[in-house]
Amino acid sequence: MVSGRTRRLAAVVVLAALAAGGRVTPAQAEPPATGVTGDCLECHGEPLTAEAGGRPVDLMVDPDRYAASAHGDLGCSLCHRPPVHVSLEQARAAALDACDTCHENHDFGPAGTSRPGFFVHPDPPLGCAGCHGDIHAVRPRDDSSSVLNGANITGFCGPCHREQTDAYLYSYHGSARRLGSRHAPDCGDCHGHLPPVSLDPQVPTSREGEATCLACHRGGAAALANLQETGREHVTPLTTGAGLDGLARRAVWKLFLAVIFFNVTKDGAVIVFDLTRRLRRAGRRE
Amino acid sequence: MTRFDFHARVQHGLLAVSLAVLILTGFPVKFAAQPWARAVVRLFGSFEGLLAVHLAAAAVLAFTALYYLSAVSLALARRRLDFSIVPRLRDFGDFGRHLGYLIGLRPDAPRFGKFTWWEKFEFWAVVWGTAVMGASGLVLVFPELAGRFVPRWAVGALRVAHSNEAVLAFLAVVFGHTFAVHFSPHVFPGSTVWLNGRATLSQLHEDHAMMYEVLVSRNAAPPRPMKESRWVRSRPLIVTELAAYGLLIAAVYVAVVPHLLGA
């Protein structure tokens, strides 16, 4: 069984290969008679690979996952307009244009039409599948299985933003979200799912500066000013290179581990020696 | 002999219930990645429900602390405060002598007074734990207020303290407290001091020999207790407990030691 993450990675590979500008050479190059789903899936519904830029590209679309996806009722030809079976470069440009047809207020990265104030994944530039995973299996964000839904988003941001994602999951926000809280923010609630997002890399939050935190922590402006000056977010006891933020957490963590070790050793010694002594005594009496 | 008066029994009951609820509703947050954490959340309907119960239990614990402090203040004002819970140098010696006796290096058990060394340790651990959990909990639940005065790095460190003190308190109860008042064969299946305030003569004789001798001097008790708990000589009970506690201790070591020694 292929995991969702593998599929997302496969989708990224497809786009990367598409970006490389290779030519699709399907094993079965017979073009479909029409653009309707059933005909396309006769070939693409089965394992199908092509080669682009010297690398294999998976061209299979899982019929069941596609049918259950947000795009399942659109049909192939809405996005893949004829002529199909063109070069990968052409196919990619056509696909981005196709997304723009419906999702017109979303920026599509370096090849898209950047609009001021709209989300651009800065570096590396990612296409649609880079964020949304396999476009043929994409789910609406309010679907619990969507990669952009709640805590799932960490599995999505995590591969690149590992340290921040681990720290988020360690945090109260992350723990609460993972346990189903609807109030705790996920990655996108602070950093932006959709526009508007700050394009300032120093303030990578979805609203300008402090408005991100104060949207939930109302009345916390004075606290925020102090907190922003005296530490940073996304730090765990294992975070290195975070100065006092990491050191203080690590010191407290290690101190408590040492006390836990001491206490269990003290209690454990009393319990084991007490019981052993009683066992010997019980044996003598019998 | 009466060891817990009415107020102490009520305080113990409130502490026990609030601690149990705090652990039940707090551990899922610490261990949010574990499958059982979601199952516990479902018991409370939602995460918000779990959090509300956690805060309510914290309020009960805070009330208990104030209740206790009020009773202490009142006793102090009336010059009736009993200071016997305060640790003395003798308690450290008692700890060594007790271990020596358990290991077999000393022939006789040390004779304890009103409070044994482990009872004093537990008492002050609860005082320390309540202070740490209360202070860190207040910072965590009122970030908009606390954040004005507490630096960000300290807020993070206090959250680590809240999370780990919880584990420390849980393990202190699981090991020290459950053994002392439930599973030690001479009190098994449990001391009734927390219910009726009274310890049996045999329990008093073993754990508080100096108090027992006071009763003997008043002709309120025989030189040695007439009957002993039948569990004291139960080999199946002792062997089962040795195995259970041994496994628990090993499990804690496996979980803690790599983190303690790691980078």
Coordinates of N, CA, C and O in Angstrom, one line a residue, chain A residues 151 167 169-184 216-238 244-246 248-250 252-283 285-286, chain B residues 28-30 32-33 37-38 41 46-48 50-51 95 98-99 101-104 107 117 121 128 132 143-157 159-161 163-165 167-168 171-172 175-177 179 183-186 206 228 232-235 238-239 241-242 245-246 249 252-253 256-263:
Chain A
A151 N -3.8 19.3 12.4 CA -2.5 18.8 12.7 C -1.9 18.0 11.6 O -0.7 17.7 11.6
A167 N 8.8 21.3 17.2 CA 8.6 22.3 18.3 C 7.1 22.6 18.4 O 6.6 22.7 19.5
L169 N 4.6 20.6 17.5 CA 3.9 19.5 18.1 C 4.2 19.4 19.6 O 3.4 18.9 20.4
Y170 N 5.4 19.8 20.0 CA 5.7 19.8 21.5 C 5.0 20.9 22.2 O 4.7 20.7 23.4
S171 N 4.6 21.9 21.5 CA 4.0 23.1 22.2 C 2.6 22.8 22.6 O 2.0 21.8 22.2
Y172 N 2.0 23.7 23.4 CA 0.6 23.5 23.8 C -0.3 23.6 22.6 O -1.2 22.8 22.4
H173 N 0.0 24.6 21.7 CA -0.8 24.7 20.5 C -0.9 23.4 19.7 O -1.9 22.9 19.3
G174 N 0.3 22.8 19.5 CA 0.4 21.6 18.7 C -0.3 20.4 19.4 O -1.0 19.6 18.8
S175 N -0.1 20.3 20.7 CA -0.7 19.2 21.5 C -2.2 19.3 21.5 O -2.9 18.3 21.2
A176 N -2.7 20.5 21.7 CA -4.1 20.7 21.7 C -4.7 20.4 20.4 O -5.8 19.8 20.2
R177 N -4.1 20.9 19.3 CA -4.6 20.7 18.0 C -4.6 19.2 17.6 O -5.6 18.7 17.0
R178 N -3.6 18.5 18.0 CA -3.5 17.1 17.8 C -4.6 16.3 18.5 O -5.1 15.3 18.1
L179 N -5.0 16.9 19.6 CA -6.1 16.2 20.4 C -7.5 16.7 20.0 O -8.5 16.5 20.7
G180 N -7.5 17.5 18.9 CA -8.9 17.8 18.3 C -9.3 19.2 18.7 O -10.5 19.5 18.4
S181 N -8.5 20.0 19.3 CA -9.0 21.4 19.7 C -9.2 22.2 18.4 O -8.4 22.1 17.4
R182 N -10.3 22.9 18.4 CA -10.6 23.7 17.2 C -10.1 25.1 17.4 O -10.2 25.9 16.5
H183 N -9.7 25.4 18.6 CA -9.2 26.8 18.9 C -7.7 26.9 18.7 O -7.3 28.0 18.4
A184 N -7.0 25.8 18.9 CA -5.6 25.9 18.8 C -5.1 26.1 17.4 O -5.7 25.4 16.5
C216 N -6.1 35.7 18.7 CA -6.7 34.8 19.7 C -6.4 35.3 21.1 O -7.3 35.3 22.0
H217 N -5.2 35.8 21.4 CA -4.8 36.2 22.8 C -5.2 37.7 22.9 O -4.3 38.6 22.9
R218 N -6.5 37.9 22.9 CA -7.0 39.3 22.9 C -6.5 40.0 24.2 O -6.6 39.4 25.3
G219 N -6.1 41.2 24.1 CA -5.7 41.9 25.3 C -4.3 41.6 25.7 O -3.9 41.9 26.8
G220 N -3.6 40.9 24.8 CA -2.2 40.5 25.2 C -1.1 41.3 24.6 O 0.0 40.9 24.5
A221 N -1.4 42.6 24.2 CA -0.4 43.4 23.5 C 0.8 43.6 24.3 O 1.9 43.5 23.9
A222 N 0.6 44.0 25.6 CA 1.7 44.3 26.5 C 2.6 43.0 26.7 O 3.8 43.1 26.7
A223 N 1.9 41.9 26.9 CA 2.6 40.7 27.1 C 3.4 40.3 25.8 O 4.6 39.9 25.9
L224 N 2.8 40.5 24.7 CA 3.4 40.2 23.4 C 4.7 41.0 23.2 O 5.7 40.4 22.8
A225 N 4.6 42.3 23.6 CA 5.8 43.1 23.4 C 7.0 42.6 24.3 O 8.1 42.5 23.8
N226 N 6.6 42.1 25.5 CA 7.7 41.6 26.4 C 8.2 40.2 25.9 O 9.4 40.0 25.8
L227 N 7.2 39.4 25.5 CA 7.6 38.0 25.0 C 8.4 38.0 23.8 O 9.4 37.3 23.6
Q228 N 8.1 38.9 22.8 CA 8.9 39.0 21.6 C 10.3 39.5 21.8 O 11.2 39.1 21.1
E229 N 10.5 40.3 22.9 CA 11.8 40.8 23.2 C 12.7 39.8 23.9 O 13.9 39.9 24.0
T230 N 12.0 38.8 24.6 CA 12.7 38.0 25.6 C 12.8 36.5 25.2 O 13.1 35.7 26.0
G231 N 12.5 36.2 23.9 CA 12.7 34.9 23.5 C 12.0 34.6 22.1 O 11.5 35.6 21.5
R232 N 12.0 33.4 21.7 CA 11.4 33.1 20.4 C 10.5 31.9 20.5 O 10.5 31.2 21.5
E233 N 9.8 31.7 19.4 CA 8.9 30.5 19.3 C 9.6 29.3 18.8 O 10.7 29.4 18.3
H234 N 8.9 28.2 18.8 CA 9.4 27.0 18.1 C 10.7 26.5 18.8 O 11.7 26.3 18.1
V235 N 10.7 26.4 20.1 CA 11.9 25.9 20.8 C 11.5 24.7 21.7 O 10.4 24.8 22.4
T236 N 12.3 23.7 21.8 CA 12.1 22.6 22.7 C 13.3 22.4 23.5 O 14.3 23.1 23.3
P237 N 13.3 21.5 24.6 CA 14.5 21.3 25.3 C 15.7 20.8 24.5 O 16.8 20.8 24.9
L238 N 15.3 20.2 23.3 CA 16.4 19.6 22.5 C 16.9 20.6 21.4 O 17.8 20.3 20.7
L244 N 19.4 31.3 25.3 CA 18.8 31.1 26.6 C 17.5 30.3 26.4 O 17.1 29.5 27.3
D245 N 16.8 30.5 25.3 CA 15.5 29.8 25.1 C 15.7 28.3 25.2 O 15.0 27.6 25.9
G246 N 16.7 27.8 24.5 CA 16.9 26.3 24.5 C 17.6 25.9 25.8 O 17.2 24.9 26.4
A248 N 17.5 27.2 28.9 CA 16.6 27.2 30.1 C 15.7 25.9 30.0 O 15.5 25.3 31.1
R249 N 15.1 25.7 28.9 CA 14.2 24.5 28.8 C 15.0 23.2 29.0 O 14.6 22.3 29.7
R250 N 16.2 23.1 28.4 CA 17.0 21.9 28.6 C 17.5 21.7 30.0 O 17.4 20.6 30.6
V252 N 16.0 22.8 32.8 CA 14.8 22.4 33.6 C 14.5 20.9 33.3 O 14.2 20.1 34.3
W253 N 14.5 20.6 32.1 CA 14.2 19.2 31.7 C 15.1 18.2 32.3 O 14.7 17.2 32.9
K254 N 16.4 18.5 32.2 CA 17.5 17.6 32.8 C 17.4 17.5 34.3 O 17.5 16.5 34.9
L255 N 17.1 18.7 34.9 CA 17.0 18.7 36.3 C 15.8 17.8 36.8 O 16.0 17.0 37.7
F256 N 14.7 17.9 36.1 CA 13.6 17.1 36.5 C 13.8 15.6 36.2 O 13.5 14.7 37.0
L257 N 14.5 15.3 35.1 CA 14.9 13.9 34.9 C 15.8 13.3 36.0 O 15.6 12.2 36.4
A258 N 16.7 14.2 36.4 CA 17.6 13.7 37.5 C 16.8 13.5 38.8 O 17.0 12.5 39.5
V259 N 15.9 14.4 39.1 CA 15.1 14.3 40.3 C 14.2 13.0 40.2 O 14.0 12.3 41.2
I260 N 13.6 12.8 39.0 CA 12.8 11.6 38.8 C 13.6 10.4 39.0 O 13.2 9.4 39.7
F261 N 14.8 10.4 38.5 CA 15.7 9.2 38.6 C 16.0 9.0 40.1 O 16.0 7.9 40.6
F262 N 16.4 10.1 40.8 CA 16.7 10.0 42.2 C 15.5 9.4 43.0 O 15.6 8.5 43.8
N263 N 14.3 10.0 42.7 CA 13.1 9.6 43.5 C 12.7 8.1 43.3 O 12.4 7.4 44.2
V264 N 12.8 7.7 42.0 CA 12.4 6.3 41.7 C 13.4 5.4 42.3 O 13.1 4.3 42.8
T265 N 14.7 5.8 42.3 CA 15.8 5.0 42.8 C 15.6 4.8 44.4 O 15.7 3.7 44.9
K266 N 15.3 6.0 45.0 CA 15.1 6.0 46.5 C 13.9 5.1 46.8 O 14.0 4.2 47.7
D267 N 12.8 5.4 46.2 CA 11.6 4.6 46.5 C 11.8 3.1 46.1 O 11.3 2.2 46.8
G268 N 12.4 2.9 44.9 CA 12.5 1.6 44.5 C 13.4 0.8 45.4 O 13.1 -0.4 45.7
A269 N 14.5 1.4 45.9 CA 15.4 0.7 46.8 C 14.7 0.3 48.1 O 14.7 -0.9 48.5
V270 N 13.9 1.2 48.6 CA 13.1 0.9 49.9 C 12.2 -0.2 49.6 O 12.1 -1.2 50.4
I271 N 11.4 -0.1 48.5 CA 10.4 -1.2 48.2 C 11.0 -2.5 48.0 O 10.6 -3.5 48.6
V272 N 12.1 -2.6 47.2 CA 12.7 -3.9 46.8 C 13.3 -4.5 48.1 O 13.2 -5.7 48.4
F273 N 14.1 -3.7 48.8 CA 14.8 -4.2 50.0 C 13.8 -4.6 51.1 O 13.9 -5.6 51.8
D274 N 12.7 -3.8 51.2 CA 11.7 -4.1 52.3 C 11.0 -5.4 51.9 O 10.8 -6.3 52.8
L275 N 10.6 -5.5 50.7 CA 9.9 -6.8 50.3 C 10.8 -8.0 50.4 O 10.4 -9.1 50.8
T276 N 12.1 -7.8 50.0 CA 13.0 -8.9 50.0 C 13.2 -9.4 51.5 O 13.2 -10.6 51.8
R277 N 13.3 -8.4 52.4 CA 13.5 -8.7 53.8 C 12.3 -9.4 54.3 O 12.4 -10.4 55.1
R278 N 11.1 -8.9 54.0 CA 9.9 -9.6 54.4 C 9.8 -11.0 53.9 O 9.3 -11.9 54.5
L279 N 10.2 -11.2 52.6 CA 10.1 -12.5 52.0 C 11.0 -13.5 52.8 O 10.6 -14.6 53.0
R280 N 12.2 -13.0 53.1 CA 13.1 -13.9 53.9 C 12.5 -14.3 55.2 O 12.5 -15.4 55.7
R281 N 11.9 -13.3 55.9 CA 11.3 -13.5 57.2 C 10.1 -14.4 57.1 O 9.9 -15.3 57.9
A282 N 9.3 -14.2 56.1 CA 8.1 -15.1 55.9 C 8.5 -16.5 55.7 O 7.9 -17.4 56.2
G283 N 9.6 -16.7 54.9 CA 10.1 -18.0 54.7 C 10.6 -18.7 56.0 O 10.3 -19.9 56.2
R285 N 9.5 -18.1 59.0 CA 8.4 -18.5 59.9 C 7.7 -19.7 59.4 O 7.1 -20.4 60.2
E286 N 7.6 -19.9 58.1 CA 6.9 -21.0 57.6 C 7.8 -22.3 57.8 O 7.3 -23.4 57.9
Chain B
P28 N -2.7 13.5 28.9 CA -3.0 13.4 27.4 C -2.3 14.6 26.7 O -2.0 14.4 25.5
V29 N -2.2 15.7 27.3 CA -1.6 16.9 26.6 C -0.1 16.6 26.5 O 0.5 16.9 25.5
K30 N 0.5 16.1 27.6 CA 2.0 15.8 27.5 C 2.2 14.7 26.5 O 3.2 14.8 25.8
A32 N 0.4 13.8 23.8 CA -0.6 13.9 22.8 C -0.4 13.0 21.6 O -1.4 12.7 20.8
A33 N 0.8 12.6 21.4 CA 1.1 11.7 20.2 C 0.6 10.3 20.4 O 0.5 9.5 19.5
A37 N -4.1 9.0 24.3 CA -4.4 10.4 24.6 C -5.8 10.8 24.0 O -6.6 11.4 24.7
R38 N -6.0 10.4 22.8 CA -7.3 10.8 22.1 C -8.4 10.1 22.8 O -9.5 10.6 22.9
V41 N -9.3 12.0 25.8 CA -10.1 13.2 25.4 C -11.5 12.9 25.1 O -12.4 13.7 25.5
S46 N -14.5 16.6 24.3 CA -13.7 17.3 23.4 C -12.4 17.8 24.2 O -12.3 17.6 25.4
F47 N -11.5 18.3 23.4 CA -10.3 18.8 24.1 C -10.7 20.0 25.0 O -10.1 20.1 26.1
E48 N -11.6 20.8 24.6 CA -12.0 21.9 25.4 C -12.6 21.4 26.7 O -12.5 22.0 27.8
L50 N -11.9 18.5 28.2 CA -10.8 18.0 29.0 C -10.1 19.2 29.7 O -9.8 19.1 30.9
L51 N -9.8 20.2 29.0 CA -9.1 21.4 29.6 C -10.0 22.0 30.7 O -9.4 22.4 31.8
F95 N 17.0 7.7 57.6 CA 17.0 7.2 56.2 C 18.1 6.1 56.0 O 17.9 5.0 55.6
H98 N 17.5 3.1 58.2 CA 16.4 2.3 57.7 C 16.8 1.4 56.5 O 16.5 0.2 56.5
L99 N 17.6 2.1 55.6 CA 18.1 1.3 54.5 C 19.0 0.2 55.0 O 19.0 -1.0 54.5
Y101 N 18.9 -1.4 57.8 CA 18.1 -2.4 58.3 C 17.5 -3.3 57.2 O 17.5 -4.5 57.3
L102 N 17.0 -2.6 56.2 CA 16.3 -3.3 55.1 C 17.3 -4.2 54.4 O 17.0 -5.3 53.9
I103 N 18.5 -3.7 54.2 CA 19.5 -4.5 53.5 C 20.0 -5.7 54.4 O 20.5 -6.7 53.8
G104 N 19.9 -5.5 55.7 CA 20.4 -6.6 56.5 C 21.7 -6.2 57.3 O 22.3 -7.1 57.9
P107 N 20.6 -5.0 62.8 CA 19.6 -6.0 63.3 C 18.3 -5.5 63.6 O 17.3 -6.1 63.4
W117 N 10.8 9.4 58.1 CA 11.5 10.2 57.1 C 10.8 10.2 55.8 O 10.8 11.3 55.1
F121 N 9.3 13.4 53.8 CA 9.7 13.6 52.4 C 8.5 13.9 51.5 O 8.5 14.8 50.7
W128 N 6.2 21.3 47.6 CA 7.0 21.8 46.5 C 6.3 21.6 45.2 O 6.2 22.5 44.4
V132 N 5.2 24.5 42.5 CA 5.7 24.5 41.1 C 4.5 24.4 40.2 O 4.4 25.2 39.2
P143 N -1.5 33.6 29.9 CA -0.3 34.1 29.2 C -0.4 35.6 28.9 O 0.6 36.3 28.9
E144 N -1.6 36.1 28.7 CA -1.7 37.5 28.4 C -1.3 38.4 29.6 O -0.8 39.5 29.4
L145 N -1.5 37.9 30.8 CA -1.2 38.6 32.0 C 0.3 38.3 32.4 O 1.1 39.2 32.6
A146 N 0.6 37.0 32.5 CA 1.9 36.6 33.0 C 3.0 37.1 32.0 O 4.1 37.4 32.4
G147 N 2.7 37.1 30.7 CA 3.6 37.4 29.7 C 4.1 38.9 29.8 O 5.1 39.2 29.2
R148 N 3.4 39.7 30.6 CA 3.9 41.1 30.8 C 5.2 41.1 31.6 O 6.0 42.0 31.5
F149 N 5.3 40.1 32.5 CA 6.3 40.1 33.5 C 7.3 39.0 33.4 O 8.5 39.1 33.8
V150 N 6.9 37.9 32.8 CA 7.8 36.8 32.7 C 8.4 36.7 31.3 O 7.7 36.8 30.3
P151 N 9.8 36.6 31.2 CA 10.4 36.5 29.9 C 9.9 35.3 29.1 O 9.5 34.3 29.7
R152 N 10.0 35.3 27.8 CA 9.6 34.2 26.9 C 10.3 32.9 27.2 O 9.7 31.9 27.3
W153 N 11.6 33.0 27.4 CA 12.4 31.8 27.7 C 12.0 31.2 29.0 O 12.0 30.0 29.2
A154 N 11.6 32.0 30.0 CA 11.1 31.5 31.3 C 9.7 30.9 31.2 O 9.4 29.9 31.8
V155 N 8.9 31.4 30.3 CA 7.6 30.8 30.1 C 7.8 29.4 29.5 O 7.1 28.4 29.9
G156 N 8.7 29.3 28.5 CA 9.0 28.0 28.0 C 9.5 27.0 29.0 O 9.1 25.9 29.1
A157 N 10.4 27.5 29.9 CA 11.0 26.7 30.9 C 10.0 26.3 31.9 O 10.0 25.1 32.4
R159 N 6.9 25.8 31.3 CA 6.0 24.8 30.7 C 6.7 23.4 30.8 O 6.1 22.4 31.1
V160 N 8.0 23.4 30.6 CA 8.8 22.2 30.8 C 8.7 21.7 32.2 O 8.5 20.5 32.5
A161 N 8.8 22.6 33.2 CA 8.7 22.3 34.6 C 7.3 21.7 34.9 O 7.2 20.7 35.6
S163 N 5.2 20.2 32.9 CA 5.1 18.9 32.3 C 5.8 17.8 33.0 O 5.3 16.7 33.2
N164 N 7.0 18.1 33.5 CA 7.9 17.1 34.1 C 7.6 17.0 35.6 O 7.8 15.9 36.2
E165 N 7.2 18.0 36.3 CA 6.8 17.9 37.7 C 5.6 17.0 37.8 O 5.4 16.2 38.8
V167 N 5.0 14.4 36.0 CA 5.5 13.0 35.9 C 6.1 12.6 37.2 O 5.9 11.5 37.8
L168 N 6.9 13.6 37.8 CA 7.5 13.3 39.1 C 6.5 13.0 40.2 O 6.6 12.1 40.9
L171 N 4.9 9.6 39.6 CA 5.8 8.5 40.0 C 6.0 8.4 41.5 O 6.1 7.3 42.1
A172 N 6.0 9.6 42.2 CA 6.1 9.6 43.6 C 4.9 8.9 44.2 O 5.0 8.2 45.2
F175 N 5.1 5.0 43.3 CA 6.1 4.2 44.0 C 6.0 4.4 45.5 O 5.5 3.6 46.3
G176 N 6.4 5.6 46.0 CA 6.5 5.9 47.4 C 5.2 5.8 48.1 O 5.0 5.0 49.1
H177 N 4.2 6.5 47.6 CA 2.9 6.6 48.4 C 2.1 5.3 48.3 O 1.6 4.8 49.4
F179 N 3.1 2.3 48.0 CA 3.7 1.3 48.8 C 3.6 1.5 50.3 O 3.2 0.7 51.0
F183 N 0.5 -1.0 49.5 CA 1.0 -2.3 49.2 C 2.1 -2.9 50.1 O 2.5 -4.0 50.0
S184 N 2.6 -2.1 51.0 CA 3.5 -2.7 52.0 C 2.7 -3.7 52.8 O 1.6 -3.4 53.2
P185 N 3.2 -4.9 52.9 CA 2.3 -6.0 53.4 C 1.8 -5.7 54.8 O 0.7 -6.2 55.1
H186 N 2.4 -4.8 55.6 CA 1.9 -4.6 56.9 C 0.7 -3.6 56.9 O 0.0 -3.5 57.9
E206 N 5.0 -0.7 64.0 CA 6.1 -0.8 63.0 C 6.6 0.5 62.5 O 7.8 0.7 62.3
E228 N -1.1 -9.3 64.1 CA -0.3 -8.7 63.0 C -1.1 -9.0 61.7 O -1.8 -10.0 61.6
V232 N 1.4 -9.9 56.1 CA 2.9 -9.8 56.4 C 3.6 -11.1 56.1 O 4.8 -11.0 55.6
R233 N 2.9 -12.2 56.2 CA 3.6 -13.5 55.9 C 3.2 -14.1 54.6 O 3.4 -15.3 54.4
S234 N 2.5 -13.3 53.8 CA 2.0 -13.9 52.5 C 3.1 -13.9 51.4 O 3.3 -12.8 50.9
R235 N 3.7 -15.0 51.2 CA 4.7 -15.0 50.2 C 4.2 -14.7 48.8 O 4.8 -14.0 48.0
I238 N 4.0 -11.0 48.5 CA 5.3 -10.3 48.4 C 6.0 -10.6 47.1 O 6.6 -9.6 46.5
V239 N 5.9 -11.8 46.6 CA 6.6 -12.1 45.3 C 5.9 -11.4 44.2 O 6.6 -10.8 43.3
E241 N 4.3 -8.5 44.4 CA 4.7 -7.1 44.5 C 6.1 -6.9 44.0 O 6.4 -5.9 43.3
L242 N 7.0 -7.8 44.4 CA 8.4 -7.6 44.0 C 8.5 -7.6 42.4 O 9.2 -6.8 41.8
Y245 N 6.6 -4.2 41.1 CA 7.4 -3.0 41.3 C 8.8 -3.1 40.5 O 9.2 -2.1 40.0
G246 N 9.3 -4.3 40.4 CA 10.6 -4.5 39.7 C 10.4 -4.1 38.2 O 11.2 -3.3 37.6
I249 N 9.9 -0.2 37.9 CA 11.2 0.5 38.1 C 12.0 0.4 36.8 O 12.5 1.4 36.4
V252 N 10.6 2.6 34.1 CA 11.0 4.1 34.3 C 12.4 4.3 34.0 O 12.8 5.3 33.3
Y253 N 13.3 3.4 34.4 CA 14.7 3.5 34.0 C 14.9 3.6 32.5 O 15.7 4.4 31.9
V256 N 13.7 6.9 31.2 CA 14.4 8.2 31.7 C 15.9 8.2 31.5 O 16.4 9.2 31.0
V257 N 16.5 7.1 31.7 CA 18.0 7.1 31.7 C 18.6 7.6 30.3 O 19.5 8.4 30.3
P258 N 18.1 7.1 29.2 CA 18.6 7.5 27.9 C 18.5 9.0 27.7 O 19.4 9.7 27.2
H259 N 17.4 9.6 28.2 CA 17.2 11.1 28.0 C 18.1 11.8 29.0 O 18.7 12.9 28.7
L260 N 18.3 11.2 30.2 CA 19.1 11.9 31.2 C 20.6 11.9 30.8 O 21.3 12.9 31.0
L261 N 21.1 10.8 30.1 CA 22.5 10.8 29.7 C 22.7 11.3 28.3 O 23.8 11.7 28.0
G262 N 21.6 11.5 27.5 CA 21.7 11.9 26.1 C 22.1 13.4 26.1 O 22.1 14.1 27.1
A263 N 22.3 13.8 24.8 CA 22.7 15.2 24.6 C 21.5 16.2 24.9 O 20.4 15.8 24.7

